[in-house]
Amino acid sequence: MSSTAGQVIRCKAAVAWEAGKPLVIEEVEVAPPQKMEVRLKILFTSLCHTDVYFWEAKGQNPVFPRILGHEAGGIVESVGEGVTDLQPGDHVLPVFTGECKECAHCKSEESNMCDLLRINTDRGVMIHDEKSRFSINGKPIYHFVGTSTFSEYTVTHVGCVAKINPLAPLEKVCILSCGISTGLGATLNVAKPKKGSSVAVFGLGAVGLAAAEGARIAGASRIIGVDVNSSRFEHAKKFGVTEFVNPKECKKPVQEVIAEMTDGGVDRSVECTGNIDAMISAFECVHDGWGVAVLVGVPHKDAVFKTHPVNLLNERTLKGTFFGNYKPRSDLPSVVEKYMNKELELEKFITHEVPFAEINKAFDYMLKGEGLRCIIRMD
């Protein structure tokens, strides 16, 4: 691989030319990494709902042409000036948020919201020189959340790359670079349910099922899945979910139904939909005195959270989380080890696989609500 270091690499990438139109496989030029950057050879990538959301460009600034993709696994091809903790051949997960290790957030044990490398969905260029590393015939193709993994090669900031165990199968652990870690960490790192406790999970998509998996790993005795799509209930049992509630089928607010089921409320709840009503229900369904609700889903920009202050005065706790409170470089290697030690099962999240040439099929599966994660093989 070192023979390409310092040179422009020509490779295939799936380019989103405009909102909502199928991606086009193009030959792109990928420039060498600059200061504090690494160039990665992507071997496997997967599709997350966030990619679809920005591809559709509804309700946010459209940035096109762009190379999407942010859940992936690959190998370091070359490193730029100043990079000391990665070298060619390292197995890595690129991550949409970063860890510079120098800002106040990175130095805090309580935060993973790096000042320098926090997710920025509008930025289509690299931080170092505000230029893109991708081009076609000299015209720039923009980056996406610092990763752009729908390309055989990509360039990222070193702070957005987690070095992992080279024995870990990249076609499985690639899904840990976004959604699965977000849900898992929301439960294990933030909600922190005790063994034998009760947990309600709102939304049974990939992130919600990862939150349920976290509750299973923590030893929760009751895991109540809440979703308006009853067809998801059977599959959710694989992730430890023991009971199900469909708010559409309830004759009273779902938080009241859950309180009745659990003698006053669940010990913990994790909300993974972004729906403001679900967020309120998730908070109001936890037990007074010790209940903790964790919000994971991203709400509509005009959404307002309303609850009576007495719910807080009665010693319920409301928390938010970003990427499951994991620091990418410091913490993701240990999440990979959970999989390697068979504590964490990833196979059940992977429902489809397609070759890179058929990447648009992955979008079709997600738009139809079929499956959880589709792995895209780059070879």
JSON list of C-alpha atoms in Angstrom, two decimals, residues 109-308:
[
{"chain": "A", "resi": 109, "resn": "GLU", "atom": "CA", "xyz": [-14.15, 12.24, 31.83]},
{"chain": "A", "resi": 110, "resn": "GLU", "atom": "CA", "xyz": [-17.81, 13.20, 31.47]},
{"chain": "A", "resi": 111, "resn": "SER", "atom": "CA", "xyz": [-17.94, 14.40, 27.87]},
{"chain": "A", "resi": 112, "resn": "ASN", "atom": "CA", "xyz": [-17.26, 13.09, 24.38]},
{"chain": "A", "resi": 113, "resn": "MET", "atom": "CA", "xyz": [-18.28, 16.28, 22.54]},
{"chain": "A", "resi": 114, "resn": "CYS", "atom": "CA", "xyz": [-14.92, 17.36, 21.10]},
{"chain": "A", "resi": 115, "resn": "ASP", "atom": "CA", "xyz": [-14.75, 21.09, 20.34]},
{"chain": "A", "resi": 116, "resn": "LEU", "atom": "CA", "xyz": [-12.65, 20.60, 17.20]},
{"chain": "A", "resi": 117, "resn": "LEU", "atom": "CA", "xyz": [-14.21, 17.49, 15.67]},
{"chain": "A", "resi": 118, "resn": "ARG", "atom": "CA", "xyz": [-17.83, 17.43, 16.82]},
{"chain": "A", "resi": 119, "resn": "ILE", "atom": "CA", "xyz": [-20.19, 16.43, 14.02]},
{"chain": "A", "resi": 120, "resn": "ASN", "atom": "CA", "xyz": [-20.75, 19.17, 11.45]},
{"chain": "A", "resi": 121, "resn": "THR", "atom": "CA", "xyz": [-23.24, 18.15, 8.77]},
{"chain": "A", "resi": 122, "resn": "ASP", "atom": "CA", "xyz": [-22.84, 21.36, 6.75]},
{"chain": "A", "resi": 123, "resn": "ARG", "atom": "CA", "xyz": [-19.06, 21.17, 6.33]},
{"chain": "A", "resi": 124, "resn": "GLY", "atom": "CA", "xyz": [-18.06, 19.59, 3.05]},
{"chain": "A", "resi": 125, "resn": "VAL", "atom": "CA", "xyz": [-14.32, 20.21, 3.31]},
{"chain": "A", "resi": 126, "resn": "MET", "atom": "CA", "xyz": [-11.36, 19.31, 5.55]},
{"chain": "A", "resi": 127, "resn": "ILE", "atom": "CA", "xyz": [-10.57, 21.42, 8.61]},
{"chain": "A", "resi": 128, "resn": "HIS", "atom": "CA", "xyz": [-6.85, 21.86, 7.80]},
{"chain": "A", "resi": 129, "resn": "ASP", "atom": "CA", "xyz": [-7.21, 23.96, 4.62]},
{"chain": "A", "resi": 130, "resn": "GLU", "atom": "CA", "xyz": [-10.97, 24.09, 4.00]},
{"chain": "A", "resi": 131, "resn": "LYS", "atom": "CA", "xyz": [-10.56, 22.13, 0.77]},
{"chain": "A", "resi": 132, "resn": "SER", "atom": "CA", "xyz": [-11.98, 18.82, -0.39]},
{"chain": "A", "resi": 133, "resn": "ARG", "atom": "CA", "xyz": [-9.72, 15.81, -0.92]},
{"chain": "A", "resi": 134, "resn": "PHE", "atom": "CA", "xyz": [-12.11, 14.43, -3.57]},
{"chain": "A", "resi": 135, "resn": "SER", "atom": "CA", "xyz": [-12.39, 15.68, -7.15]},
{"chain": "A", "resi": 136, "resn": "ILE", "atom": "CA", "xyz": [-13.62, 14.69, -10.60]},
{"chain": "A", "resi": 137, "resn": "ASN", "atom": "CA", "xyz": [-11.85, 16.40, -13.53]},
{"chain": "A", "resi": 138, "resn": "GLY", "atom": "CA", "xyz": [-10.52, 19.02, -11.16]},
{"chain": "A", "resi": 139, "resn": "LYS", "atom": "CA", "xyz": [-13.92, 19.91, -9.68]},
{"chain": "A", "resi": 140, "resn": "PRO", "atom": "CA", "xyz": [-14.39, 19.29, -5.95]},
{"chain": "A", "resi": 141, "resn": "ILE", "atom": "CA", "xyz": [-16.74, 16.63, -4.62]},
{"chain": "A", "resi": 142, "resn": "TYR", "atom": "CA", "xyz": [-17.74, 17.42, -1.04]},
{"chain": "A", "resi": 143, "resn": "HIS", "atom": "CA", "xyz": [-17.16, 15.40, 2.11]},
{"chain": "A", "resi": 144, "resn": "PHE", "atom": "CA", "xyz": [-19.85, 14.23, 4.57]},
{"chain": "A", "resi": 145, "resn": "VAL", "atom": "CA", "xyz": [-19.41, 14.40, 8.37]},
{"chain": "A", "resi": 146, "resn": "GLY", "atom": "CA", "xyz": [-15.65, 14.03, 7.97]},
{"chain": "A", "resi": 147, "resn": "THR", "atom": "CA", "xyz": [-15.83, 10.42, 6.78]},
{"chain": "A", "resi": 148, "resn": "SER", "atom": "CA", "xyz": [-17.34, 9.92, 3.27]},
{"chain": "A", "resi": 149, "resn": "THR", "atom": "CA", "xyz": [-17.07, 6.15, 3.35]},
{"chain": "A", "resi": 150, "resn": "PHE", "atom": "CA", "xyz": [-18.98, 5.47, 0.11]},
{"chain": "A", "resi": 151, "resn": "SER", "atom": "CA", "xyz": [-15.60, 5.58, -1.62]},
{"chain": "A", "resi": 152, "resn": "GLU", "atom": "CA", "xyz": [-12.87, 2.95, -2.03]},
{"chain": "A", "resi": 153, "resn": "TYR", "atom": "CA", "xyz": [-10.47, 5.49, -0.48]},
{"chain": "A", "resi": 154, "resn": "THR", "atom": "CA", "xyz": [-11.27, 8.42, 1.79]},
{"chain": "A", "resi": 155, "resn": "VAL", "atom": "CA", "xyz": [-9.41, 11.03, 3.83]},
{"chain": "A", "resi": 156, "resn": "THR", "atom": "CA", "xyz": [-10.31, 11.81, 7.43]},
{"chain": "A", "resi": 157, "resn": "HIS", "atom": "CA", "xyz": [-8.90, 13.77, 10.34]},
{"chain": "A", "resi": 158, "resn": "VAL", "atom": "CA", "xyz": [-6.79, 11.49, 12.56]},
{"chain": "A", "resi": 159, "resn": "GLY", "atom": "CA", "xyz": [-9.08, 12.34, 15.49]},
{"chain": "A", "resi": 160, "resn": "CYS", "atom": "CA", "xyz": [-12.01, 10.68, 13.69]},
{"chain": "A", "resi": 161, "resn": "VAL", "atom": "CA", "xyz": [-10.30, 7.30, 13.37]},
{"chain": "A", "resi": 162, "resn": "ALA", "atom": "CA", "xyz": [-10.38, 4.52, 15.98]},
{"chain": "A", "resi": 163, "resn": "LYS", "atom": "CA", "xyz": [-7.62, 1.92, 15.75]},
{"chain": "A", "resi": 164, "resn": "ILE", "atom": "CA", "xyz": [-9.02, -1.54, 16.52]},
{"chain": "A", "resi": 165, "resn": "ASN", "atom": "CA", "xyz": [-7.98, -5.16, 16.95]},
{"chain": "A", "resi": 166, "resn": "PRO", "atom": "CA", "xyz": [-6.74, -6.36, 13.52]},
{"chain": "A", "resi": 167, "resn": "LEU", "atom": "CA", "xyz": [-8.35, -9.76, 14.16]},
{"chain": "A", "resi": 168, "resn": "ALA", "atom": "CA", "xyz": [-11.86, -8.24, 14.36]},
{"chain": "A", "resi": 169, "resn": "PRO", "atom": "CA", "xyz": [-13.89, -8.92, 11.19]},
{"chain": "A", "resi": 170, "resn": "LEU", "atom": "CA", "xyz": [-14.40, -5.53, 9.57]},
{"chain": "A", "resi": 171, "resn": "GLU", "atom": "CA", "xyz": [-17.57, -6.72, 7.80]},
{"chain": "A", "resi": 172, "resn": "LYS", "atom": "CA", "xyz": [-19.18, -7.05, 11.25]},
{"chain": "A", "resi": 173, "resn": "VAL", "atom": "CA", "xyz": [-17.58, -4.39, 13.47]},
{"chain": "A", "resi": 174, "resn": "CYS", "atom": "CA", "xyz": [-18.00, -1.64, 10.85]},
{"chain": "A", "resi": 175, "resn": "ILE", "atom": "CA", "xyz": [-21.54, -1.13, 12.18]},
{"chain": "A", "resi": 176, "resn": "LEU", "atom": "CA", "xyz": [-20.07, -0.01, 15.52]},
{"chain": "A", "resi": 177, "resn": "SER", "atom": "CA", "xyz": [-18.91, 3.30, 14.06]},
{"chain": "A", "resi": 178, "resn": "CYS", "atom": "CA", "xyz": [-22.34, 4.93, 14.46]},
{"chain": "A", "resi": 179, "resn": "GLY", "atom": "CA", "xyz": [-25.82, 3.61, 15.26]},
{"chain": "A", "resi": 180, "resn": "ILE", "atom": "CA", "xyz": [-25.13, 0.45, 17.21]},
{"chain": "A", "resi": 181, "resn": "SER", "atom": "CA", "xyz": [-22.62, 2.14, 19.52]},
{"chain": "A", "resi": 182, "resn": "THR", "atom": "CA", "xyz": [-25.02, 5.05, 20.00]},
{"chain": "A", "resi": 183, "resn": "GLY", "atom": "CA", "xyz": [-27.83, 2.83, 21.29]},
{"chain": "A", "resi": 184, "resn": "LEU", "atom": "CA", "xyz": [-25.57, 0.51, 23.23]},
{"chain": "A", "resi": 185, "resn": "GLY", "atom": "CA", "xyz": [-23.77, 3.36, 24.98]},
{"chain": "A", "resi": 186, "resn": "ALA", "atom": "CA", "xyz": [-26.98, 5.21, 25.75]},
{"chain": "A", "resi": 187, "resn": "THR", "atom": "CA", "xyz": [-27.94, 2.26, 27.95]},
{"chain": "A", "resi": 188, "resn": "LEU", "atom": "CA", "xyz": [-24.59, 1.08, 29.30]},
{"chain": "A", "resi": 189, "resn": "ASN", "atom": "CA", "xyz": [-22.90, 4.47, 29.77]},
{"chain": "A", "resi": 190, "resn": "VAL", "atom": "CA", "xyz": [-25.79, 6.83, 30.50]},
{"chain": "A", "resi": 191, "resn": "ALA", "atom": "CA", "xyz": [-28.93, 5.00, 31.70]},
{"chain": "A", "resi": 192, "resn": "LYS", "atom": "CA", "xyz": [-26.79, 2.42, 33.56]},
{"chain": "A", "resi": 193, "resn": "PRO", "atom": "CA", "xyz": [-29.59, -0.02, 34.52]},
{"chain": "A", "resi": 194, "resn": "LYS", "atom": "CA", "xyz": [-28.86, -2.28, 37.46]},
{"chain": "A", "resi": 195, "resn": "LYS", "atom": "CA", "xyz": [-29.08, -6.05, 37.25]},
{"chain": "A", "resi": 196, "resn": "GLY", "atom": "CA", "xyz": [-32.70, -7.15, 37.62]},
{"chain": "A", "resi": 197, "resn": "SER", "atom": "CA", "xyz": [-34.11, -3.71, 36.77]},
{"chain": "A", "resi": 198, "resn": "SER", "atom": "CA", "xyz": [-36.77, -2.71, 34.22]},
{"chain": "A", "resi": 199, "resn": "VAL", "atom": "CA", "xyz": [-36.01, -0.74, 31.05]},
{"chain": "A", "resi": 200, "resn": "ALA", "atom": "CA", "xyz": [-38.36, 0.73, 28.42]},
{"chain": "A", "resi": 201, "resn": "VAL", "atom": "CA", "xyz": [-36.95, 1.30, 24.93]},
{"chain": "A", "resi": 202, "resn": "PHE", "atom": "CA", "xyz": [-38.87, 3.67, 22.63]},
{"chain": "A", "resi": 203, "resn": "GLY", "atom": "CA", "xyz": [-38.30, 2.89, 18.95]},
{"chain": "A", "resi": 204, "resn": "LEU", "atom": "CA", "xyz": [-37.17, -0.54, 17.77]},
{"chain": "A", "resi": 205, "resn": "GLY", "atom": "CA", "xyz": [-35.01, 0.39, 14.80]},
{"chain": "A", "resi": 206, "resn": "ALA", "atom": "CA", "xyz": [-31.29, -0.40, 14.81]},
{"chain": "A", "resi": 207, "resn": "VAL", "atom": "CA", "xyz": [-30.43, 2.18, 17.49]},
{"chain": "A", "resi": 208, "resn": "GLY", "atom": "CA", "xyz": [-33.32, 1.15, 19.76]},
{"chain": "A", "resi": 209, "resn": "LEU", "atom": "CA", "xyz": [-32.47, -2.53, 19.42]},
{"chain": "A", "resi": 210, "resn": "ALA", "atom": "CA", "xyz": [-28.86, -1.68, 20.29]},
{"chain": "A", "resi": 211, "resn": "ALA", "atom": "CA", "xyz": [-30.20, 0.07, 23.42]},
{"chain": "A", "resi": 212, "resn": "ALA", "atom": "CA", "xyz": [-32.18, -3.09, 24.23]},
{"chain": "A", "resi": 213, "resn": "GLU", "atom": "CA", "xyz": [-29.02, -5.15, 23.66]},
{"chain": "A", "resi": 214, "resn": "GLY", "atom": "CA", "xyz": [-27.29, -2.89, 26.19]},
{"chain": "A", "resi": 215, "resn": "ALA", "atom": "CA", "xyz": [-30.08, -3.54, 28.70]},
{"chain": "A", "resi": 216, "resn": "ARG", "atom": "CA", "xyz": [-29.72, -7.29, 28.07]},
{"chain": "A", "resi": 217, "resn": "ILE", "atom": "CA", "xyz": [-25.95, -7.11, 28.64]},
{"chain": "A", "resi": 218, "resn": "ALA", "atom": "CA", "xyz": [-26.54, -5.09, 31.85]},
{"chain": "A", "resi": 219, "resn": "GLY", "atom": "CA", "xyz": [-28.83, -7.84, 33.16]},
{"chain": "A", "resi": 220, "resn": "ALA", "atom": "CA", "xyz": [-32.19, -6.04, 33.08]},
{"chain": "A", "resi": 221, "resn": "SER", "atom": "CA", "xyz": [-35.00, -8.46, 33.93]},
{"chain": "A", "resi": 222, "resn": "ARG", "atom": "CA", "xyz": [-37.75, -6.62, 32.00]},
{"chain": "A", "resi": 223, "resn": "ILE", "atom": "CA", "xyz": [-37.12, -4.86, 28.70]},
{"chain": "A", "resi": 224, "resn": "ILE", "atom": "CA", "xyz": [-40.28, -3.25, 27.35]},
{"chain": "A", "resi": 225, "resn": "GLY", "atom": "CA", "xyz": [-40.19, -2.37, 23.65]},
{"chain": "A", "resi": 226, "resn": "VAL", "atom": "CA", "xyz": [-42.36, 0.55, 22.54]},
{"chain": "A", "resi": 227, "resn": "ASP", "atom": "CA", "xyz": [-43.05, 1.05, 18.82]},
{"chain": "A", "resi": 228, "resn": "VAL", "atom": "CA", "xyz": [-45.97, 2.05, 16.60]},
{"chain": "A", "resi": 229, "resn": "ASN", "atom": "CA", "xyz": [-45.03, -0.78, 14.20]},
{"chain": "A", "resi": 230, "resn": "SER", "atom": "CA", "xyz": [-46.14, -4.07, 15.76]},
{"chain": "A", "resi": 231, "resn": "SER", "atom": "CA", "xyz": [-44.33, -6.07, 13.05]},
{"chain": "A", "resi": 232, "resn": "ARG", "atom": "CA", "xyz": [-41.05, -5.18, 14.77]},
{"chain": "A", "resi": 233, "resn": "PHE", "atom": "CA", "xyz": [-41.98, -6.91, 18.00]},
{"chain": "A", "resi": 234, "resn": "GLU", "atom": "CA", "xyz": [-41.14, -10.50, 17.11]},
{"chain": "A", "resi": 235, "resn": "HIS", "atom": "CA", "xyz": [-37.66, -9.65, 15.81]},
{"chain": "A", "resi": 236, "resn": "ALA", "atom": "CA", "xyz": [-36.95, -7.53, 18.92]},
{"chain": "A", "resi": 237, "resn": "LYS", "atom": "CA", "xyz": [-37.08, -10.64, 21.13]},
{"chain": "A", "resi": 238, "resn": "LYS", "atom": "CA", "xyz": [-33.64, -11.56, 19.75]},
{"chain": "A", "resi": 239, "resn": "PHE", "atom": "CA", "xyz": [-32.31, -8.43, 21.47]},
{"chain": "A", "resi": 240, "resn": "GLY", "atom": "CA", "xyz": [-33.69, -9.27, 24.89]},
{"chain": "A", "resi": 241, "resn": "VAL", "atom": "CA", "xyz": [-37.02, -7.44, 24.65]},
{"chain": "A", "resi": 242, "resn": "THR", "atom": "CA", "xyz": [-39.51, -9.23, 26.91]},
{"chain": "A", "resi": 243, "resn": "GLU", "atom": "CA", "xyz": [-42.73, -7.20, 26.47]},
{"chain": "A", "resi": 244, "resn": "PHE", "atom": "CA", "xyz": [-44.19, -4.90, 23.85]},
{"chain": "A", "resi": 245, "resn": "VAL", "atom": "CA", "xyz": [-46.46, -1.88, 23.78]},
{"chain": "A", "resi": 246, "resn": "ASN", "atom": "CA", "xyz": [-47.85, -0.16, 20.68]},
{"chain": "A", "resi": 247, "resn": "PRO", "atom": "CA", "xyz": [-48.95, 3.38, 21.66]},
{"chain": "A", "resi": 248, "resn": "LYS", "atom": "CA", "xyz": [-51.48, 3.37, 18.81]},
{"chain": "A", "resi": 249, "resn": "GLU", "atom": "CA", "xyz": [-53.28, 0.46, 20.46]},
{"chain": "A", "resi": 250, "resn": "CYS", "atom": "CA", "xyz": [-53.40, 2.02, 23.93]},
{"chain": "A", "resi": 251, "resn": "LYS", "atom": "CA", "xyz": [-56.58, 3.63, 25.24]},
{"chain": "A", "resi": 252, "resn": "LYS", "atom": "CA", "xyz": [-54.55, 5.97, 27.47]},
{"chain": "A", "resi": 253, "resn": "PRO", "atom": "CA", "xyz": [-51.13, 7.65, 27.21]},
{"chain": "A", "resi": 254, "resn": "VAL", "atom": "CA", "xyz": [-48.40, 5.03, 26.84]},
{"chain": "A", "resi": 255, "resn": "GLN", "atom": "CA", "xyz": [-46.57, 6.35, 29.91]},
{"chain": "A", "resi": 256, "resn": "GLU", "atom": "CA", "xyz": [-49.62, 5.53, 32.03]},
{"chain": "A", "resi": 257, "resn": "VAL", "atom": "CA", "xyz": [-49.82, 2.04, 30.51]},
{"chain": "A", "resi": 258, "resn": "ILE", "atom": "CA", "xyz": [-46.15, 1.41, 31.32]},
{"chain": "A", "resi": 259, "resn": "ALA", "atom": "CA", "xyz": [-46.56, 2.77, 34.87]},
{"chain": "A", "resi": 260, "resn": "GLU", "atom": "CA", "xyz": [-49.42, 0.31, 35.44]},
{"chain": "A", "resi": 261, "resn": "MET", "atom": "CA", "xyz": [-47.38, -2.58, 34.01]},
{"chain": "A", "resi": 262, "resn": "THR", "atom": "CA", "xyz": [-44.44, -1.84, 36.30]},
{"chain": "A", "resi": 263, "resn": "ASP", "atom": "CA", "xyz": [-46.03, -0.76, 39.58]},
{"chain": "A", "resi": 264, "resn": "GLY", "atom": "CA", "xyz": [-45.25, 2.93, 39.22]},
{"chain": "A", "resi": 265, "resn": "GLY", "atom": "CA", "xyz": [-42.84, 3.11, 36.30]},
{"chain": "A", "resi": 266, "resn": "VAL", "atom": "CA", "xyz": [-39.70, 1.60, 34.84]},
{"chain": "A", "resi": 267, "resn": "ASP", "atom": "CA", "xyz": [-36.28, 2.11, 36.41]},
{"chain": "A", "resi": 268, "resn": "ARG", "atom": "CA", "xyz": [-34.78, 3.36, 33.14]},
{"chain": "A", "resi": 269, "resn": "SER", "atom": "CA", "xyz": [-36.00, 4.38, 29.70]},
{"chain": "A", "resi": 270, "resn": "VAL", "atom": "CA", "xyz": [-34.15, 5.08, 26.45]},
{"chain": "A", "resi": 271, "resn": "GLU", "atom": "CA", "xyz": [-35.83, 7.07, 23.66]},
{"chain": "A", "resi": 272, "resn": "CYS", "atom": "CA", "xyz": [-34.56, 6.35, 20.14]},
{"chain": "A", "resi": 273, "resn": "THR", "atom": "CA", "xyz": [-37.13, 7.85, 17.77]},
{"chain": "A", "resi": 274, "resn": "GLY", "atom": "CA", "xyz": [-36.65, 11.62, 17.78]},
{"chain": "A", "resi": 275, "resn": "ASN", "atom": "CA", "xyz": [-40.43, 11.99, 18.10]},
{"chain": "A", "resi": 276, "resn": "ILE", "atom": "CA", "xyz": [-41.17, 14.63, 20.73]},
{"chain": "A", "resi": 277, "resn": "ASP", "atom": "CA", "xyz": [-44.24, 12.80, 22.08]},
{"chain": "A", "resi": 278, "resn": "ALA", "atom": "CA", "xyz": [-42.14, 9.66, 22.52]},
{"chain": "A", "resi": 279, "resn": "MET", "atom": "CA", "xyz": [-39.53, 11.72, 24.37]},
{"chain": "A", "resi": 280, "resn": "ILE", "atom": "CA", "xyz": [-42.13, 13.07, 26.79]},
{"chain": "A", "resi": 281, "resn": "SER", "atom": "CA", "xyz": [-43.58, 9.58, 27.29]},
{"chain": "A", "resi": 282, "resn": "ALA", "atom": "CA", "xyz": [-40.11, 8.13, 27.89]},
{"chain": "A", "resi": 283, "resn": "PHE", "atom": "CA", "xyz": [-39.49, 10.67, 30.64]},
{"chain": "A", "resi": 284, "resn": "GLU", "atom": "CA", "xyz": [-42.91, 10.40, 32.26]},
{"chain": "A", "resi": 285, "resn": "CYS", "atom": "CA", "xyz": [-42.88, 6.57, 32.31]},
{"chain": "A", "resi": 286, "resn": "VAL", "atom": "CA", "xyz": [-39.89, 6.28, 34.66]},
{"chain": "A", "resi": 287, "resn": "HIS", "atom": "CA", "xyz": [-40.43, 5.67, 38.37]},
{"chain": "A", "resi": 288, "resn": "ASP", "atom": "CA", "xyz": [-40.35, 8.61, 40.76]},
{"chain": "A", "resi": 289, "resn": "GLY", "atom": "CA", "xyz": [-37.49, 8.65, 43.26]},
{"chain": "A", "resi": 290, "resn": "TRP", "atom": "CA", "xyz": [-34.90, 6.95, 41.02]},
{"chain": "A", "resi": 291, "resn": "GLY", "atom": "CA", "xyz": [-36.09, 6.72, 37.42]},
{"chain": "A", "resi": 292, "resn": "VAL", "atom": "CA", "xyz": [-33.71, 7.88, 34.67]},
{"chain": "A", "resi": 293, "resn": "ALA", "atom": "CA", "xyz": [-34.79, 8.67, 31.09]},
{"chain": "A", "resi": 294, "resn": "VAL", "atom": "CA", "xyz": [-32.18, 9.03, 28.33]},
{"chain": "A", "resi": 295, "resn": "LEU", "atom": "CA", "xyz": [-32.92, 10.84, 25.06]},
{"chain": "A", "resi": 296, "resn": "VAL", "atom": "CA", "xyz": [-31.05, 9.57, 21.97]},
{"chain": "A", "resi": 297, "resn": "GLY", "atom": "CA", "xyz": [-33.29, 10.51, 19.01]},
{"chain": "A", "resi": 298, "resn": "VAL", "atom": "CA", "xyz": [-32.78, 13.84, 17.23]},
{"chain": "A", "resi": 299, "resn": "PRO", "atom": "CA", "xyz": [-36.02, 15.89, 17.25]},
{"chain": "A", "resi": 300, "resn": "HIS", "atom": "CA", "xyz": [-37.42, 18.24, 14.62]},
{"chain": "A", "resi": 301, "resn": "LYS", "atom": "CA", "xyz": [-35.76, 21.66, 14.88]},
{"chain": "A", "resi": 302, "resn": "ASP", "atom": "CA", "xyz": [-39.01, 23.31, 16.04]},
{"chain": "A", "resi": 303, "resn": "ALA", "atom": "CA", "xyz": [-39.88, 20.64, 18.63]},
{"chain": "A", "resi": 304, "resn": "VAL", "atom": "CA", "xyz": [-40.48, 21.70, 22.23]},
{"chain": "A", "resi": 305, "resn": "PHE", "atom": "CA", "xyz": [-40.23, 19.36, 25.22]},
{"chain": "A", "resi": 306, "resn": "LYS", "atom": "CA", "xyz": [-43.09, 19.90, 27.70]},
{"chain": "A", "resi": 307, "resn": "THR", "atom": "CA", "xyz": [-43.60, 18.19, 31.04]},
{"chain": "A", "resi": 308, "resn": "HIS", "atom": "CA", "xyz": [-44.79, 19.32, 34.44]}
]
